[in-house]
Coordinates of C-alpha atoms in Angstrom, one line a residue:
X1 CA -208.9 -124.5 36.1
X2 CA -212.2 -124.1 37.2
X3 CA -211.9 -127.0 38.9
X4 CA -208.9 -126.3 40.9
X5 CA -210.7 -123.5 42.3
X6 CA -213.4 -124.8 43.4
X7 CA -211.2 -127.4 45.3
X8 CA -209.2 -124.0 46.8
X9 CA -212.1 -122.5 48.0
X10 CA -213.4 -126.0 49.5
X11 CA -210.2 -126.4 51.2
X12 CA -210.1 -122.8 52.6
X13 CA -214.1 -123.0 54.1
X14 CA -212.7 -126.0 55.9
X15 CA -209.9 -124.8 57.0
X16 CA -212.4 -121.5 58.1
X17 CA -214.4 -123.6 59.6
X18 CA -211.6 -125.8 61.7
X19 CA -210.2 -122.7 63.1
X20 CA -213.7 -121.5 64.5
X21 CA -214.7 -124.3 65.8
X22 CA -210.6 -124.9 67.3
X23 CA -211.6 -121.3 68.8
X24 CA -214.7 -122.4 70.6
X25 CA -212.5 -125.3 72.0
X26 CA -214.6 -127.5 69.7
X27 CA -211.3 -129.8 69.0
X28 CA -212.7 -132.7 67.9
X29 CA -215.0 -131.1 65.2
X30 CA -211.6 -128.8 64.6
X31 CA -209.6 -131.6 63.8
X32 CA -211.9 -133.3 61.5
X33 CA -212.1 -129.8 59.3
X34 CA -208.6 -128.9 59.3
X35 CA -208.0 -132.8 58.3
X36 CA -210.2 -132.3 55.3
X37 CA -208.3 -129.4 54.3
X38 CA -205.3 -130.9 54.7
X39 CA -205.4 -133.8 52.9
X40 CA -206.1 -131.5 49.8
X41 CA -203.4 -129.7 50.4
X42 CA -203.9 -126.5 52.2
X43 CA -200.8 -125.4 54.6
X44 CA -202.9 -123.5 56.8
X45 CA -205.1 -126.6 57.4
X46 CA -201.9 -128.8 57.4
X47 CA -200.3 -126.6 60.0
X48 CA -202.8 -126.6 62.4
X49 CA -203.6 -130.3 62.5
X50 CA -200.0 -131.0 63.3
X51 CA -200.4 -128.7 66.1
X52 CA -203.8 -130.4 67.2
X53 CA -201.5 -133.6 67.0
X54 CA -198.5 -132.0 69.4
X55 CA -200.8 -130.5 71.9
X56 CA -203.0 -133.6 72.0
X57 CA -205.9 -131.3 71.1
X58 CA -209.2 -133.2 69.8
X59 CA -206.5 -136.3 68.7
X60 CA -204.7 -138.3 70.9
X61 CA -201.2 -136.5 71.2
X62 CA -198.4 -137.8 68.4
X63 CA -195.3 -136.1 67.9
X64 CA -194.8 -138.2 65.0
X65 CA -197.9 -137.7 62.9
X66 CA -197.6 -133.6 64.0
X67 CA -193.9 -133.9 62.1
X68 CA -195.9 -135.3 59.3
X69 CA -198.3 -132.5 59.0
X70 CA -195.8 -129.6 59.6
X71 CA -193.3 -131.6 57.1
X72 CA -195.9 -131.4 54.3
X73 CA -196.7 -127.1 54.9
X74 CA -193.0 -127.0 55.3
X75 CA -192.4 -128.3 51.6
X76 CA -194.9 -126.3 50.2
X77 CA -193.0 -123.3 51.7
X78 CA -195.0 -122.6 55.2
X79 CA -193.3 -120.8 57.4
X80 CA -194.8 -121.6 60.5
X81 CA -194.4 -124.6 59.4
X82 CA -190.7 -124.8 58.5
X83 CA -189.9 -123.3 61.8
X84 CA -191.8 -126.0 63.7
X85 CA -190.3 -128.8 62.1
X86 CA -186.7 -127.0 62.7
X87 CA -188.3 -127.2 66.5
X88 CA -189.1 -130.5 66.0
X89 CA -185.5 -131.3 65.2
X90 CA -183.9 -129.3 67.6
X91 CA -185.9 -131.4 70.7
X92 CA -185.9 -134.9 69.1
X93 CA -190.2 -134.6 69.2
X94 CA -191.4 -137.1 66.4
X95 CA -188.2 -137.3 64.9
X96 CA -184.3 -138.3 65.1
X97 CA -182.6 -135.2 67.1
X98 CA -180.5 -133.3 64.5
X99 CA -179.1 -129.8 65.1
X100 CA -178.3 -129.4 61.6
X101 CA -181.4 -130.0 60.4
X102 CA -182.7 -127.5 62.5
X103 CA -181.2 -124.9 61.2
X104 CA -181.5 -126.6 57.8
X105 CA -185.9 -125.4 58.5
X106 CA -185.1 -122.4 60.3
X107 CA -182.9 -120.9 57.8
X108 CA -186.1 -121.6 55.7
X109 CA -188.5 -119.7 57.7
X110 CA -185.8 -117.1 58.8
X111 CA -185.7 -115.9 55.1
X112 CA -189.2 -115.9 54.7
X113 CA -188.9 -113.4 57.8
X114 CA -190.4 -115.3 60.5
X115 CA -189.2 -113.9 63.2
X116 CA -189.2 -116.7 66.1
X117 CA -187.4 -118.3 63.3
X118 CA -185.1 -115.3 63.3
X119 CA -184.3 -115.5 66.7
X120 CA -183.8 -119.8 67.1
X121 CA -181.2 -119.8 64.1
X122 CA -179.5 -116.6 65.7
X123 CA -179.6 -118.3 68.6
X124 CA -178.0 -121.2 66.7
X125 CA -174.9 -119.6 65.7
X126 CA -174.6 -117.9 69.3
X127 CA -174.1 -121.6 70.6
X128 CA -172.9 -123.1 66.9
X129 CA -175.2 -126.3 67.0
X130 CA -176.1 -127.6 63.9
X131 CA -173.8 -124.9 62.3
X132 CA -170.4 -123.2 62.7
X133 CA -170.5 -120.4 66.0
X134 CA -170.4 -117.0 64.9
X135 CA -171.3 -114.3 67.3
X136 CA -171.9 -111.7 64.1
X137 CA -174.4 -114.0 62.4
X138 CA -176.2 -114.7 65.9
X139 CA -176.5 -110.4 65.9
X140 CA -177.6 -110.3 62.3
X141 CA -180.3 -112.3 63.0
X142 CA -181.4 -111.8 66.2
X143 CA -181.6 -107.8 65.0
X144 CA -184.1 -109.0 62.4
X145 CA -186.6 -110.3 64.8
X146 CA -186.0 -107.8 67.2
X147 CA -186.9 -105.3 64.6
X148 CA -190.1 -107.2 64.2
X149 CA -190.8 -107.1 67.9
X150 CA -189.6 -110.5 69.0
X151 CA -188.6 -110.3 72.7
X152 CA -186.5 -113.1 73.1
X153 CA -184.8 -111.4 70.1
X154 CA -184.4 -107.9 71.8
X155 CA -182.8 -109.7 75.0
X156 CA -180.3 -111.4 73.2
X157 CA -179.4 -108.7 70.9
X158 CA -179.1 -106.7 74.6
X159 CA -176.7 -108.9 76.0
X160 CA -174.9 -109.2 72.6
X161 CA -174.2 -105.4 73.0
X162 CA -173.7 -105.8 76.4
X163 CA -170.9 -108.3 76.4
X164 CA -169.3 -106.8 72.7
X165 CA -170.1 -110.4 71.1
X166 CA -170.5 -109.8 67.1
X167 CA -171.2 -106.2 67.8
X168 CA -169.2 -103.6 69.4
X169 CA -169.6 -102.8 72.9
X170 CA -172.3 -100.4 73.4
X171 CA -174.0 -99.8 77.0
X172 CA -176.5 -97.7 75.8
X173 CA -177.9 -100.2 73.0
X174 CA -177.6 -102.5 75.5
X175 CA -180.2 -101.0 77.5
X176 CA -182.2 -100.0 74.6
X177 CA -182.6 -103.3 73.8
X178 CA -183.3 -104.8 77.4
X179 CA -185.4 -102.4 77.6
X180 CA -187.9 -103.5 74.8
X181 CA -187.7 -106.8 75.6
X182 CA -188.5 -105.6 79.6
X183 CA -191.6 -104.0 78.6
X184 CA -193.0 -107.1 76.6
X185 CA -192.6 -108.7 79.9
X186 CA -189.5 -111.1 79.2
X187 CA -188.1 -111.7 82.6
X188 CA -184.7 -111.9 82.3
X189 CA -184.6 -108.7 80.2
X190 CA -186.1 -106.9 83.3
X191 CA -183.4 -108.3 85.3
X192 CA -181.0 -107.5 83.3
X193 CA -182.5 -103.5 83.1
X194 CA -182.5 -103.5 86.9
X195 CA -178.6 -104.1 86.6
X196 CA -178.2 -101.1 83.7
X197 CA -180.6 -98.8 86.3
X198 CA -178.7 -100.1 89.5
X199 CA -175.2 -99.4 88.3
X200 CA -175.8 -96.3 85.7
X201 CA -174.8 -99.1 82.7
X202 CA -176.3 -96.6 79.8
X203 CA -179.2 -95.3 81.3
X204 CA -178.7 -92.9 84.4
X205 CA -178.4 -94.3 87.4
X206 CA -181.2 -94.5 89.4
X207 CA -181.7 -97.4 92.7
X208 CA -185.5 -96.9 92.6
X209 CA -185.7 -97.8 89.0
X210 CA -183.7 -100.7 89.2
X211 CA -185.9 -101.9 92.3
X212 CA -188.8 -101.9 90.0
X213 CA -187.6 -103.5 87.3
X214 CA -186.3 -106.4 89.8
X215 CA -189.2 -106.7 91.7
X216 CA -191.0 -107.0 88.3
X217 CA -188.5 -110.0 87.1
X218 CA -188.7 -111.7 90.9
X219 CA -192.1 -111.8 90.4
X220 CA -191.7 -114.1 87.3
X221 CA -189.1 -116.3 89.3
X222 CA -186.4 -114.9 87.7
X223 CA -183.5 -116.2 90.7
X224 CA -181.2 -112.9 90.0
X225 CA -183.7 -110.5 90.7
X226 CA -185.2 -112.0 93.7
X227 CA -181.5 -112.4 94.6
X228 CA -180.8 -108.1 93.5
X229 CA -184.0 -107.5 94.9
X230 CA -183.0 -108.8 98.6
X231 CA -179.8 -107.4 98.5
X232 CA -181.6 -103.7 98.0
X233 CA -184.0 -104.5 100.4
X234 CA -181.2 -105.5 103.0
X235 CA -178.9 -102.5 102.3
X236 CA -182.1 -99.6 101.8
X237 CA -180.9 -99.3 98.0
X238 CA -183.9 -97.7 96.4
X239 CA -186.6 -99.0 99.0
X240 CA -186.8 -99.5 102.6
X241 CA -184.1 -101.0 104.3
X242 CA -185.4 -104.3 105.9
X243 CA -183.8 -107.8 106.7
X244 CA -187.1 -110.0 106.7
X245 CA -187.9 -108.2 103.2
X246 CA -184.7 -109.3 102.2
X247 CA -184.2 -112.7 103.8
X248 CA -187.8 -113.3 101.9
X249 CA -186.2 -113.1 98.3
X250 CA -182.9 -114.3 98.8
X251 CA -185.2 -117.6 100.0
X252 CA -187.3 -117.5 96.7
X253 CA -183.9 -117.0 94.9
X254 CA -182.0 -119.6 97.3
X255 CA -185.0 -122.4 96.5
X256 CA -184.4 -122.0 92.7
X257 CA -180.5 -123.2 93.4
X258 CA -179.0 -119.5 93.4
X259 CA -175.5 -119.8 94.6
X260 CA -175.2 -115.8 95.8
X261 CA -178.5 -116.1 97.4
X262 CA -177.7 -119.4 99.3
X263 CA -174.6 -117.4 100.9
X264 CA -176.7 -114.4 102.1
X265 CA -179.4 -116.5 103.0
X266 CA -176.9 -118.6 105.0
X267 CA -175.2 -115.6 106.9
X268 CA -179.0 -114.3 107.7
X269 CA -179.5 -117.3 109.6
X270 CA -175.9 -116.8 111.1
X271 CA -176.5 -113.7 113.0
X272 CA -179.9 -113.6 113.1
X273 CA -180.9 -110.7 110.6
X274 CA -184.4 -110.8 109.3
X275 CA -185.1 -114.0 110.6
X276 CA -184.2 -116.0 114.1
X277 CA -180.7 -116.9 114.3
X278 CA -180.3 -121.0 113.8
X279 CA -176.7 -122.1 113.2
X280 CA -178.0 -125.5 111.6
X281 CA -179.5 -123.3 109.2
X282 CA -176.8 -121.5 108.5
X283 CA -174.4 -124.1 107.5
X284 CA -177.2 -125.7 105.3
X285 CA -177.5 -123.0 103.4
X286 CA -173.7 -122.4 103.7
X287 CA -173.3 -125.2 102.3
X288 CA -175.6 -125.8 99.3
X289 CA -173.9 -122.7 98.0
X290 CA -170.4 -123.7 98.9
X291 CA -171.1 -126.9 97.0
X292 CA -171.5 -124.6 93.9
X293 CA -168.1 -123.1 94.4
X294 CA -169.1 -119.9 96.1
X295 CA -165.7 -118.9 97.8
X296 CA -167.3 -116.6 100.5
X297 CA -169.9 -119.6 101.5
X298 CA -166.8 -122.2 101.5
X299 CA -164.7 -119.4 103.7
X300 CA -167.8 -119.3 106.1
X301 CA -169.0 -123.2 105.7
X302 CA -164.9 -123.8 107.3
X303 CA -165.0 -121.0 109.9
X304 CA -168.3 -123.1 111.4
X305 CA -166.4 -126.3 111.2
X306 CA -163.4 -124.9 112.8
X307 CA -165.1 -123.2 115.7
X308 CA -168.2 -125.9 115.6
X309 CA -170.6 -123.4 115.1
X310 CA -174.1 -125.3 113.7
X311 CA -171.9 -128.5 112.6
X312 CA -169.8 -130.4 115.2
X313 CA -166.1 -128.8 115.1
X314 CA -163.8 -130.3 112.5
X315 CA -160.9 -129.1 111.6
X316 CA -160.0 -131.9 108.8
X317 CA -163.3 -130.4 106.8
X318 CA -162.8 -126.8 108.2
X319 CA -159.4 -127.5 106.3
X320 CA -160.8 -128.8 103.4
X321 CA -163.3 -125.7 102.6
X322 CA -160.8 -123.2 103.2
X323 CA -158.5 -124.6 100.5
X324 CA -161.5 -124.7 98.1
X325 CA -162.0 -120.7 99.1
X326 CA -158.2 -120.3 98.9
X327 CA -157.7 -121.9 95.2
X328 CA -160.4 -119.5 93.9
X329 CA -158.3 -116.7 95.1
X330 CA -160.1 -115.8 98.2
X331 CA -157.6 -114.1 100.7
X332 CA -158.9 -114.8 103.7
X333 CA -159.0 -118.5 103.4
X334 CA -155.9 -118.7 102.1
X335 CA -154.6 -117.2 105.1
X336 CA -156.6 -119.7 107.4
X337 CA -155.0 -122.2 105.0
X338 CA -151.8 -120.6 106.2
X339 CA -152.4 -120.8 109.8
X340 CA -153.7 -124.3 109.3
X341 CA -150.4 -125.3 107.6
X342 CA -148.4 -123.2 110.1
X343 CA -150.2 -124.9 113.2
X344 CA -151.1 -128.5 112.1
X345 CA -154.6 -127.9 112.2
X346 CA -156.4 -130.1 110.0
X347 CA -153.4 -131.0 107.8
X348 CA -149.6 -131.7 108.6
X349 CA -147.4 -129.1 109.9
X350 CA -145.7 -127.8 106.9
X351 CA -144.0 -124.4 107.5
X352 CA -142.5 -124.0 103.8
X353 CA -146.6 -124.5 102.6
X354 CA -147.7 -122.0 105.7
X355 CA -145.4 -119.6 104.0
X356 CA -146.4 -119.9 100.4
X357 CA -149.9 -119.1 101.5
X358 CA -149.3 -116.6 103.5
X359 CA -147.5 -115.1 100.3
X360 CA -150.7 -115.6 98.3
X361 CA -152.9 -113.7 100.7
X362 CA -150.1 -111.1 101.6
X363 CA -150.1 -110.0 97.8
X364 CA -153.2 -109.4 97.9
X365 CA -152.9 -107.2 100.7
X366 CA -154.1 -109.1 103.9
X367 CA -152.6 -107.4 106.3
X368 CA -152.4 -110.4 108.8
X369 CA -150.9 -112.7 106.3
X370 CA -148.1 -109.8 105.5
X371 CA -147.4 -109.6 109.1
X372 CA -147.0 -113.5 109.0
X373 CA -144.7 -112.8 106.5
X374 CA -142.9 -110.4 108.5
X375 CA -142.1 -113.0 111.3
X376 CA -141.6 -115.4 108.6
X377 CA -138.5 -113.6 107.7
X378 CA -137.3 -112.4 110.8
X379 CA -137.1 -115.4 112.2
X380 CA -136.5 -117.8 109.5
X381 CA -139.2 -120.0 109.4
X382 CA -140.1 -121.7 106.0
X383 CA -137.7 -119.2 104.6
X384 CA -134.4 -118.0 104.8
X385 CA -134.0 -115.3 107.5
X386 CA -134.1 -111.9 106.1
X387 CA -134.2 -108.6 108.1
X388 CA -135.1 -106.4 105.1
X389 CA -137.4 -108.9 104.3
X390 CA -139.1 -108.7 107.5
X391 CA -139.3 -104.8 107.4
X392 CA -140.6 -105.0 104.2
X393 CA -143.5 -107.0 105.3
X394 CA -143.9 -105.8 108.4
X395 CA -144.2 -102.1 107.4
X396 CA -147.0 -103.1 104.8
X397 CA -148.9 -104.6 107.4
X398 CA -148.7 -102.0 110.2
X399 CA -149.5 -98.6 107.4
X400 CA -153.0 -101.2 107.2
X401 CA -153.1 -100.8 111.0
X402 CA -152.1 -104.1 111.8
X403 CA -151.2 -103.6 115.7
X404 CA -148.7 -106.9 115.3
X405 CA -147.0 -105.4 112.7
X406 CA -146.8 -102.6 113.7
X407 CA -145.1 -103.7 117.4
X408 CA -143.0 -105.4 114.9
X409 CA -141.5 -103.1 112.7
X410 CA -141.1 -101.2 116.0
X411 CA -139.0 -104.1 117.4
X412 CA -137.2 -103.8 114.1
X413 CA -136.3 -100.3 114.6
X414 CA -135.1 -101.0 118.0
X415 CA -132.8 -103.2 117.7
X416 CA -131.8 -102.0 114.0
X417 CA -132.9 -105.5 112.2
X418 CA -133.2 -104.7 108.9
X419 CA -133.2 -101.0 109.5
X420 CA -131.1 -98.7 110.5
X421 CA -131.2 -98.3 114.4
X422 CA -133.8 -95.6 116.0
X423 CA -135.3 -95.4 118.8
X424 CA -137.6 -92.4 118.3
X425 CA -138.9 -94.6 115.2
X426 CA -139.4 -97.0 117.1
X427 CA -141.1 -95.2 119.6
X428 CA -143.4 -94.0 117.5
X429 CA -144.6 -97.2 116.2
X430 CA -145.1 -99.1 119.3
X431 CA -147.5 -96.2 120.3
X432 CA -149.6 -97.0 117.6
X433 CA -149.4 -100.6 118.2
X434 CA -150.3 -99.9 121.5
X435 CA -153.5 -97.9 120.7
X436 CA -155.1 -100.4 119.0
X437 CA -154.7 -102.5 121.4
X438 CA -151.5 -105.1 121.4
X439 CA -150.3 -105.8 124.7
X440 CA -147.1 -106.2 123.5
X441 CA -146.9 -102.8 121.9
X442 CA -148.3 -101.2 125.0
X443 CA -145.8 -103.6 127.4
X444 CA -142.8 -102.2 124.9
X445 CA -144.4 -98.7 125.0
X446 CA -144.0 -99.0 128.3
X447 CA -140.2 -100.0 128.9
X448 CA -139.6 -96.6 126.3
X449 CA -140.5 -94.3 129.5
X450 CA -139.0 -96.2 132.1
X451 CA -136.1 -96.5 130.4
X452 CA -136.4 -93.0 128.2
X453 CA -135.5 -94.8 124.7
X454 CA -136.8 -92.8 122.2
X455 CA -139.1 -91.1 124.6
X456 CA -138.6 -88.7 127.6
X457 CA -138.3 -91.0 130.4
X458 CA -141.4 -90.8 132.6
X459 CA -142.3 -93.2 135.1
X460 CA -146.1 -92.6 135.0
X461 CA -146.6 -92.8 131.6
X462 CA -144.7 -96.6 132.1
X463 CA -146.7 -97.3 134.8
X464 CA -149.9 -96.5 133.1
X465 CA -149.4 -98.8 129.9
X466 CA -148.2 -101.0 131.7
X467 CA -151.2 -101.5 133.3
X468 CA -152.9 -101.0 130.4
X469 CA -150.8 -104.2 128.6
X470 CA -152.1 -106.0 132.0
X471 CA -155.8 -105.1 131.4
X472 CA -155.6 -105.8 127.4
X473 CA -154.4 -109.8 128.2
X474 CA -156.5 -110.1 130.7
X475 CA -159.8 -109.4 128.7
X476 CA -158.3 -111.1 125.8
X477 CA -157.7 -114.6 128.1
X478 CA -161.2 -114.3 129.3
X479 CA -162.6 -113.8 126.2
X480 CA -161.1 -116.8 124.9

């Protein structure tokens, strides 16, 4: 016995004497020490030469002979240890890449209450590699390291609350969590704060808050805050408004591949708003972020092809990116893929497809598409002819303040297509279409005076938008 001690306390003033000299960057001398140690044994000793191995610190680096050091602390029930071989599994470093093993040492160390341990196997089950996915064991553990103080841990456990995965939903122990994890400094977890702050997500809402927990995350890199943090500094939400603040992190954020930030970025360059305008510009940023299926950038990236503004005009590809916008729902392209149907612009003439997309974007209230409808119906084009049909549309349109419609539904009125014959009605309706600004309306506006339909007849009054029908085309042709 008395032996064994001595060997203990041999071991230990090695591995005492490794450690300083590892702190005094003295590797080499560190090495040999913690070698000594090691070979008799001692985990601490064992541990720390297999990181001098991985780091490459005082011994040429080897992955292999560091899994050999940790591997022998690991058995003798080191947690550090355990949990770095589990690493080592889980990147393939010294060893064959093996999920399951991974969790087979983290589990070890977990229970031993290593908390980086804690988190990686919590993590494990939140993705299910190397064991079965379980978003209630991913919370169990992730709340025991976050109880220890592990930030990683308190982020996860955030968004776990956050998104009601393993845990019930719960804004306010959402933000709790972020929160701790924010004030250790992990980026994302400030980002994620910013959001609770910006929107009132269980902390009071509060814009100037929010800005300083983005600004804090942008300044790590994180993409979504420099992305949040432009888009406060363009619209004066909780700082000062100003477009070259804001064009200056939606760049930092575009540069790191951040779809969102590529479309602002893009439509800053447009129209010249914090920085000088340059169309080429434009569609390059328009579309990087189109290319990562952002609707609004593939709406703009097709409205620059189709007018051949920065890119030569095309309406083939102006085509192509508003179908991509209109199959992810986007309303306006899927009434340019309407019109394009409609028109043969870039694709066939096909009035049957004109109409189904017309539909798409009419139910989802664009008011041009419903008045496409409207004349869809009334005069049977791609569908049967349908009067009520047409009113239907029509009058969905024009209450939007669609001028077109509304000089329809007028028409409608009229001549009692669809609806029961009235003048006064009709009357009524072409004024509005005539003050905002359809020459048609106006023109039909005028015919009600001179010819006193649903209006007192007055000659002046016919005269006038008559003129006024005159004026609108003309300005319209030369704008065009």
């Amino acid at each position: 016995m008395a032996v064994l001690v001595c060997v203990c306390q041999a071991s230990f003033a090695q591995t005492d004497k490794g450690i300083e000299y590892y702190n005094n960057k003295d590797y080499v001398n560190a090495v040999k020490c913690f070698r000594q140690a090691a070979e008799q044994g001692d985990t601490v000793a064992q541990h720390k030469l297999a990181n001098c191995y991985y780091y490459g610190q005082g011994v040429a680096k080897d992955f292999q002979e560091s899994v050999k050091w940790n591997r022998k602390a690991a058995e003798q029930g080191y947690a550090v240890a355990q949990y770095n071989l589990g690493y080592a599994y889980y990147k393939g470093e010294g060893v064959t890449k093996s999920a399951t093993e991974a969790v087979k040492w983290y589990r070890k160390a977990a229970e031993q209450g290593c908390a980086v341990a804690q988190y990686k196997l919590g993590y494990a089950y939140y993705k299910g590699e190397g064991v079965t996915k379980s978003a209630t064991e991913a919370v169990k553990w992730y709340r025991k390291a976050a109880d220890q103080g592990d930030a990683a841990a308190q982020n996860n456990l955030g968004y776990a609350y956050d998104k009601g995965e393993g845990v019930t939903k719960s804004a306010t122990e959402a933000a709790k969590w972020y929160r701790k994890a924010a004030e250790q400094g992990v980026a994302s977890a400030q980002y994620n704060l910013g959001v609770c702050c910006e929107y009132g997500l269980g902390v009071t809402k509060d814009a100037t808050e929010a800005v300083k927990w983005y600004r804090k995350a942008a300044e790590q890199g994180n993409a979504g805050a420099q992305y949040n943090l432009g888009l406060c500094c363009e619209y004066g939400r909780g700082v000062a408004k100003g477009a070259t603040e804001a064009v200056k992190w939606y760049k930092k954020s575009a540069e790191q591949g951040n779809a969102d930030a590529q479309y602002s970025l893009g439509w800053c360059y447009y129209y010249g708003k914090g920085i000088a305008k340059n169309l080429h510009e434009a569609v390059n940023w328009y579309k990087k972020s189109a290319e990562q299926d952002n609707s609004d950038a593939q709406f703009q990236l097709g409205n620059c092809y189709a007018w051949g503004k920065g890119v030569g005009k095309d309406l083939r590809e102006a085509f192509t990116w508003y179908m991509k916008a209109a199959e992810q729902n986007d309303e306006r392209a899927q009434r340019n893929v309407g019109i394009c149907y409609y028109s043969g612009y870039g694709v066939a003439k096909n009035s049957e497809r004109a109409f189904a997309w017309f539909l798409k974007a009419a139910e989802q209230g664009d008011a041009y598409s419903q008045n496409n409808l409207g004349q869809a119906y009334l005069n049977g084009d791609g569908v049967e002819k349908s009067y009520p049909l047409a009113v239907k549309w029509f009058r969905k349109a024009a209450v939007q303040g669609n001028a077109d419609a509304e000089c329809s539904l007028a028409y409608c009125y009229f001549n009692g297509y669809g609806v029961q014959k009235n003048y006064q009605v009709a009357a009524k309706w072409f004024r509005k279409s005539a003050s905002h600004g359809s020459p048609q309306g106006q023109r039909n506006l005028a015919m009600c005076y001179q010819y006193g339909r649903g209006v007192p007849k007055d000659q002046a009054k016919a005269r006038y938008w008559y003129q006024k029908a005159n004026e609108t085309e003309n300005a319209q042709n030369e704008e065009e």
